[in-house]
XYZ file of N, CA, C and O in Angstrom:
436
model
N 11.183 -1.161 -7.177
C 12.093 -1.521 -8.244
C 13.516 -1.542 -7.707
O 13.919 -0.692 -6.931
N 14.278 -2.507 -8.134
C 15.660 -2.660 -7.694
C 16.545 -1.561 -8.273
O 16.312 -1.058 -9.365
N 17.568 -1.205 -7.530
C 18.575 -0.259 -8.002
C 19.470 -0.955 -9.011
O 19.790 -2.130 -8.855
N 19.877 -0.248 -10.053
C 20.791 -0.790 -11.048
C 22.217 -0.384 -10.703
O 22.470 0.792 -10.422
N 23.131 -1.356 -10.709
C 24.544 -1.064 -10.456
C 25.406 -2.032 -11.255
O 25.079 -3.219 -11.350
N 26.476 -1.524 -11.835
C 27.417 -2.371 -12.570
C 28.551 -2.788 -11.649
O 29.044 -1.983 -10.854
N 28.944 -4.049 -11.749
C 30.051 -4.582 -10.967
C 31.221 -4.910 -11.887
O 31.014 -5.357 -13.012
N 32.423 -4.706 -11.392
C 33.637 -5.086 -12.107
C 34.357 -6.123 -11.262
O 34.687 -5.862 -10.103
N 34.570 -7.302 -11.843
C 35.229 -8.399 -11.142
C 36.482 -8.767 -11.925
O 36.419 -8.996 -13.132
N 37.611 -8.819 -11.236
C 38.863 -9.219 -11.870
C 39.074 -10.710 -11.628
O 39.112 -11.156 -10.480
N 39.214 -11.460 -12.713
C 39.391 -12.907 -12.627
C 40.639 -13.225 -11.795
O 41.698 -12.630 -11.998
N 40.501 -14.132 -10.834
C 41.626 -14.562 -10.017
C 41.978 -13.628 -8.876
O 42.959 -13.855 -8.169
N 41.202 -12.566 -8.672
C 41.444 -11.626 -7.576
C 40.246 -11.616 -6.638
O 39.130 -11.945 -7.032
N 40.481 -11.230 -5.412
C 39.403 -11.103 -4.444
C 38.508 -9.926 -4.829
O 39.008 -8.851 -5.153
N 37.211 -10.149 -4.807
C 36.238 -9.110 -5.152
C 35.410 -8.770 -3.921
O 34.991 -9.649 -3.171
N 35.160 -7.481 -3.712
C 34.290 -7.036 -2.634
C 33.700 -5.680 -2.992
O 34.387 -4.826 -3.562
N 32.428 -5.501 -2.684
C 31.748 -4.236 -2.921
C 30.666 -4.065 -1.870
O 30.061 -5.046 -1.433
N 30.417 -2.828 -1.461
C 29.337 -2.576 -0.514
C 28.190 -1.874 -1.221
O 28.394 -1.124 -2.178
N 26.993 -2.142 -0.724
C 25.770 -1.575 -1.267
C 24.952 -1.041 -0.107
O 24.827 -1.706 0.918
N 24.415 0.154 -0.256
C 23.490 0.697 0.734
C 22.089 0.644 0.152
O 21.848 1.121 -0.959
N 21.171 0.044 0.887
C 19.788 -0.146 0.434
C 18.923 0.989 0.980
O 18.974 1.307 2.167
N 18.122 1.575 0.084
C 17.213 2.662 0.448
C 15.776 2.244 0.185
O 15.511 1.437 -0.710
N 14.833 2.833 0.921
C 13.423 2.570 0.673
C 12.913 3.508 -0.423
O 13.679 4.272 -1.006
N 11.622 3.469 -0.700
C 11.030 4.277 -1.759
C 11.075 5.769 -1.519
O 10.881 6.561 -2.432
N 11.354 6.172 -0.286
C 11.436 7.599 0.051
C 12.876 8.054 0.246
O 13.136 9.099 0.833
N 13.822 7.248 -0.224
C 15.256 7.537 -0.176
C 15.821 7.581 1.244
O 16.795 8.272 1.512
N 15.205 6.827 2.156
C 15.732 6.650 3.511
C 16.442 5.304 3.563
O 16.030 4.359 2.878
N 17.501 5.192 4.382
C 18.155 3.888 4.486
C 17.157 2.863 5.002
O 16.287 3.168 5.818
N 17.255 1.658 4.472
C 16.337 0.571 4.797
C 16.952 -0.278 5.901
O 18.064 -0.790 5.744
N 16.261 -0.420 7.018
C 16.755 -1.248 8.111
C 16.640 -2.714 7.707
O 15.551 -3.215 7.456
N 17.767 -3.401 7.649
C 17.825 -4.772 7.161
C 17.716 -5.823 8.263
O 17.892 -7.012 7.991
N 17.420 -5.409 9.475
C 17.269 -6.363 10.580
C 16.198 -7.388 10.216
O 15.114 -7.036 9.765
N 16.533 -8.660 10.387
C 15.589 -9.731 10.098
C 15.604 -10.218 8.656
O 14.875 -11.141 8.313
N 16.423 -9.621 7.797
C 16.520 -10.036 6.400
C 17.789 -10.842 6.158
O 18.826 -10.573 6.758
N 17.709 -11.799 5.254
C 18.864 -12.596 4.841
C 19.143 -12.322 3.367
O 18.259 -12.505 2.524
N 20.365 -11.903 3.030
C 20.688 -11.591 1.642
C 21.227 -12.796 0.876
O 21.803 -13.717 1.460
N 21.044 -12.776 -0.429
C 21.683 -13.747 -1.321
C 21.834 -13.104 -2.695
O 21.088 -12.185 -3.047
N 22.823 -13.577 -3.455
C 23.073 -13.025 -4.786
C 23.739 -14.076 -5.663
O 24.489 -14.922 -5.178
N 23.445 -14.004 -6.960
C 24.054 -14.892 -7.951
C 24.399 -14.094 -9.203
O 23.772 -13.073 -9.487
N 25.400 -14.614 -9.932
C 25.667 -14.097 -11.272
C 25.510 -15.251 -12.249
O 25.768 -16.405 -11.918
N 25.035 -14.911 -13.454
C 24.828 -15.881 -14.538
C 25.224 -15.233 -15.855
O 25.154 -14.022 -15.991
N 25.591 -16.042 -16.846
C 25.940 -15.515 -18.160
C 24.747 -14.841 -18.826
O 24.908 -13.899 -19.579
N 23.551 -15.318 -18.564
C 22.345 -14.666 -19.072
C 21.204 -14.975 -18.115
O 21.327 -15.831 -17.238
N 20.106 -14.282 -18.292
C 18.939 -14.520 -17.432
C 18.417 -15.943 -17.577
O 17.769 -16.460 -16.683
N 18.698 -16.582 -18.701
C 18.133 -17.887 -19.012
C 19.092 -19.044 -18.752
O 18.722 -20.191 -18.915
N 20.310 -18.765 -18.335
C 21.299 -19.792 -18.055
C 20.987 -20.477 -16.738
O 20.692 -19.810 -15.742
N 21.039 -21.812 -16.713
C 20.770 -22.519 -15.462
C 21.979 -22.504 -14.525
O 21.812 -22.512 -13.302
N 23.189 -22.481 -15.073
C 24.399 -22.450 -14.240
C 24.576 -21.064 -13.627
O 24.451 -20.050 -14.307
N 24.862 -21.047 -12.332
C 25.031 -19.771 -11.620
C 26.222 -19.869 -10.678
O 26.591 -20.953 -10.240
N 26.808 -18.730 -10.381
C 27.849 -18.631 -9.356
C 27.288 -17.779 -8.223
O 26.752 -16.696 -8.460
N 27.406 -18.306 -7.014
C 26.920 -17.571 -5.853
C 27.950 -16.545 -5.408
O 29.144 -16.816 -5.398
N 27.462 -15.379 -5.052
C 28.291 -14.370 -4.424
C 28.108 -14.503 -2.920
O 27.016 -14.849 -2.451
N 29.151 -14.259 -2.159
C 29.031 -14.216 -0.708
C 28.415 -12.868 -0.362
O 28.906 -11.831 -0.799
N 27.329 -12.888 0.398
C 26.626 -11.653 0.725
C 26.321 -11.656 2.217
O 25.858 -12.656 2.758
N 26.603 -10.548 2.866
C 26.244 -10.433 4.277
C 25.881 -8.993 4.618
O 26.321 -8.057 3.948
N 25.039 -8.859 5.628
C 24.629 -7.541 6.098
C 25.760 -6.988 6.957
O 26.095 -7.559 7.990
N 26.375 -5.887 6.518
C 27.493 -5.270 7.238
C 27.000 -4.367 8.356
O 27.622 -4.276 9.412
N 25.899 -3.658 8.103
C 25.344 -2.699 9.072
C 23.839 -2.633 8.831
O 23.369 -1.853 7.998
N 23.084 -3.467 9.546
C 21.642 -3.588 9.317
C 20.907 -2.267 9.490
O 20.067 -1.905 8.661
N 21.197 -1.526 10.540
C 20.480 -0.277 10.825
C 20.677 0.767 9.732
O 19.780 1.572 9.474
N 21.829 0.740 9.072
C 22.124 1.709 8.020
C 21.997 1.133 6.615
O 22.434 1.747 5.639
N 21.421 -0.076 6.480
C 21.128 -0.664 5.178
C 22.323 -1.074 4.355
O 22.246 -1.120 3.134
N 23.448 -1.406 5.000
C 24.678 -1.708 4.262
C 24.881 -3.215 4.119
O 24.832 -3.959 5.097
N 25.111 -3.627 2.871
C 25.350 -5.026 2.518
C 26.715 -5.105 1.847
O 27.082 -4.234 1.063
N 27.460 -6.176 2.133
C 28.719 -6.435 1.439
C 28.530 -7.637 0.524
O 27.969 -8.657 0.932
N 28.989 -7.491 -0.718
C 28.947 -8.553 -1.723
C 30.396 -8.900 -2.030
O 31.213 -8.003 -2.263
N 30.726 -10.193 -2.031
C 32.123 -10.576 -2.209
C 32.247 -11.914 -2.925
O 31.292 -12.687 -3.016
N 33.462 -12.164 -3.419
C 33.815 -13.458 -3.992
C 35.322 -13.612 -3.811
O 36.080 -12.678 -4.109
N 35.746 -14.773 -3.314
C 37.175 -14.951 -3.085
C 37.911 -15.213 -4.404
O 37.301 -15.483 -5.444
N 39.240 -15.121 -4.344
C 40.068 -15.244 -5.543
C 39.914 -16.605 -6.224
O 39.902 -16.694 -7.456
N 39.773 -17.673 -5.433
C 39.618 -19.014 -6.015
C 38.353 -19.101 -6.861
O 38.344 -19.738 -7.920
N 37.272 -18.460 -6.426
C 36.020 -18.508 -7.181
C 36.002 -17.543 -8.361
O 35.420 -17.859 -9.395
N 36.620 -16.370 -8.233
C 36.667 -15.484 -9.406
C 37.544 -16.090 -10.491
O 37.323 -15.844 -11.676
N 38.538 -16.918 -10.110
C 39.401 -17.582 -11.094
C 38.605 -18.562 -11.955
O 38.983 -18.837 -13.106
N 37.493 -19.068 -11.429
C 36.665 -20.027 -12.167
C 35.724 -19.358 -13.165
O 35.145 -20.029 -14.022
N 35.557 -18.043 -13.065
C 34.645 -17.334 -13.970
C 35.287 -17.138 -15.338
O 36.463 -16.806 -15.443
N 34.501 -17.333 -16.372
C 34.945 -17.069 -17.743
C 34.808 -15.573 -17.974
O 33.759 -14.990 -17.676
N 35.865 -14.921 -18.462
C 35.768 -13.478 -18.699
C 34.586 -13.124 -19.604
O 34.234 -13.882 -20.509
N 33.982 -11.985 -19.343
C 32.864 -11.515 -20.146
C 31.810 -10.849 -19.286
O 32.025 -10.540 -18.119
N 30.641 -10.653 -19.893
C 29.530 -9.987 -19.207
C 28.584 -11.006 -18.602
O 28.282 -12.032 -19.202
N 28.110 -10.684 -17.426
C 27.155 -11.504 -16.693
C 26.010 -10.606 -16.235
O 26.146 -9.381 -16.220
N 24.922 -11.216 -15.823
C 23.856 -10.502 -15.130
C 23.862 -10.984 -13.686
O 24.307 -12.091 -13.383
N 23.394 -10.131 -12.791
C 23.336 -10.515 -11.380
C 22.155 -9.818 -10.729
O 21.624 -8.839 -11.251
N 21.770 -10.335 -9.586
C 20.870 -9.602 -8.705
C 21.136 -9.999 -7.266
O 21.790 -11.002 -6.990
N 20.677 -9.147 -6.360
C 20.834 -9.344 -4.931
C 19.446 -9.233 -4.325
O 18.746 -8.250 -4.563
N 19.055 -10.281 -3.595
C 17.727 -10.293 -2.977
C 17.857 -10.381 -1.463
O 18.854 -10.865 -0.934
N 16.825 -9.876 -0.789
C 16.737 -9.919 0.668
C 15.461 -10.674 1.019
O 14.386 -10.340 0.514
N 15.588 -11.682 1.880
C 14.440 -12.485 2.312
C 14.214 -12.337 3.805
O 15.170 -12.242 4.581
N 12.940 -12.321 4.193
C 12.565 -12.535 5.593
C 11.394 -13.513 5.568
O 11.077 -14.072 4.524
N 10.750 -13.735 6.683
C 9.682 -14.738 6.758
C 8.501 -14.420 5.848
O 7.786 -15.325 5.420
N 8.294 -13.153 5.500
C 7.091 -12.768 4.766
C 7.323 -12.312 3.334
O 6.408 -12.374 2.515
N 8.522 -11.863 3.009
C 8.702 -11.209 1.720
C 10.111 -11.420 1.166
O 11.060 -11.656 1.913
N 10.218 -11.347 -0.160
C 11.506 -11.344 -0.858
C 11.585 -10.041 -1.631
O 10.688 -9.711 -2.410
N 12.662 -9.297 -1.407
C 12.883 -8.033 -2.098
C 14.121 -8.128 -2.971
O 15.180 -8.552 -2.494
N 13.995 -7.748 -4.234
C 15.184 -7.627 -5.084
C 15.650 -6.187 -4.941
O 14.951 -5.258 -5.328
N 16.838 -5.993 -4.374
C 17.275 -4.640 -4.044
C 18.305 -4.075 -5.016
O 18.391 -2.862 -5.174
N 19.093 -4.933 -5.660
C 20.096 -4.476 -6.621
C 20.151 -5.478 -7.759
O 20.042 -6.683 -7.557
N 20.328 -4.961 -8.976
C 20.497 -5.813 -10.153
C 21.375 -5.086 -11.147
O 21.560 -3.870 -11.044
N 21.935 -5.833 -12.084
C 22.734 -5.168 -13.103
C 23.646 -6.112 -13.857
O 23.431 -7.327 -13.890
N 24.673 -5.530 -14.437
C 25.675 -6.240 -15.230
C 26.938 -6.377 -14.395
O 27.372 -5.428 -13.745
N 27.534 -7.553 -14.412
C 28.845 -7.785 -13.801
C 29.797 -8.133 -14.942
O 29.522 -9.046 -15.720
N 30.876 -7.395 -15.050
C 31.871 -7.664 -16.082
C 33.090 -8.302 -15.437
O 33.639 -7.760 -14.465
N 33.478 -9.471 -15.958
C 34.654 -10.178 -15.460
C 35.787 -9.940 -16.444
O 35.673 -10.255 -17.636
N 36.876 -9.346 -15.930
C 38.052 -9.080 -16.756
C 39.071 -10.188 -16.552
O 39.298 -10.633 -15.423
N 39.708 -10.667 -17.652
C 40.627 -11.806 -17.551
C 41.909 -11.477 -16.811
O 42.363 -10.341 -16.788
N 42.485 -12.525 -16.237
C 43.747 -12.417 -15.536
C 44.879 -12.835 -16.477
O 44.712 -13.725 -17.296
N 46.003 -12.204 -16.334
C 47.191 -12.572 -17.104
C 48.118 -13.427 -16.249
O 48.607 -14.458 -16.680
N 48.337 -12.995 -15.014
C 49.245 -13.700 -14.113
C 48.545 -14.904 -13.514
O 47.455 -14.791 -12.986
N 49.200 -16.045 -13.598
C 48.621 -17.284 -13.068
C 49.574 -17.921 -12.084
O 50.710 -17.876 -12.097
């Protein structure tokens, strides 16, 4: 089962967060050979999605960085979104993190 985590994204600002992935026995998961991807959507049923930039920061220690630049966060409509982060290799797809992403509006333009 994926870990639940809430994200806070400020509209028009650079967003970045790190995630450490653990296995079922609470040991760090070695991410060597896995490719991460993540999206946010207004609801689970919405076809429109925004991609998050995701990369493995430290494979041996299970660390992933999730990010979005200021130009792309500026395009998000403030409110609540759902997201998940998956890891793929040749044999399997793992959903490692999921949750709510809240986008707060920007005042300064």
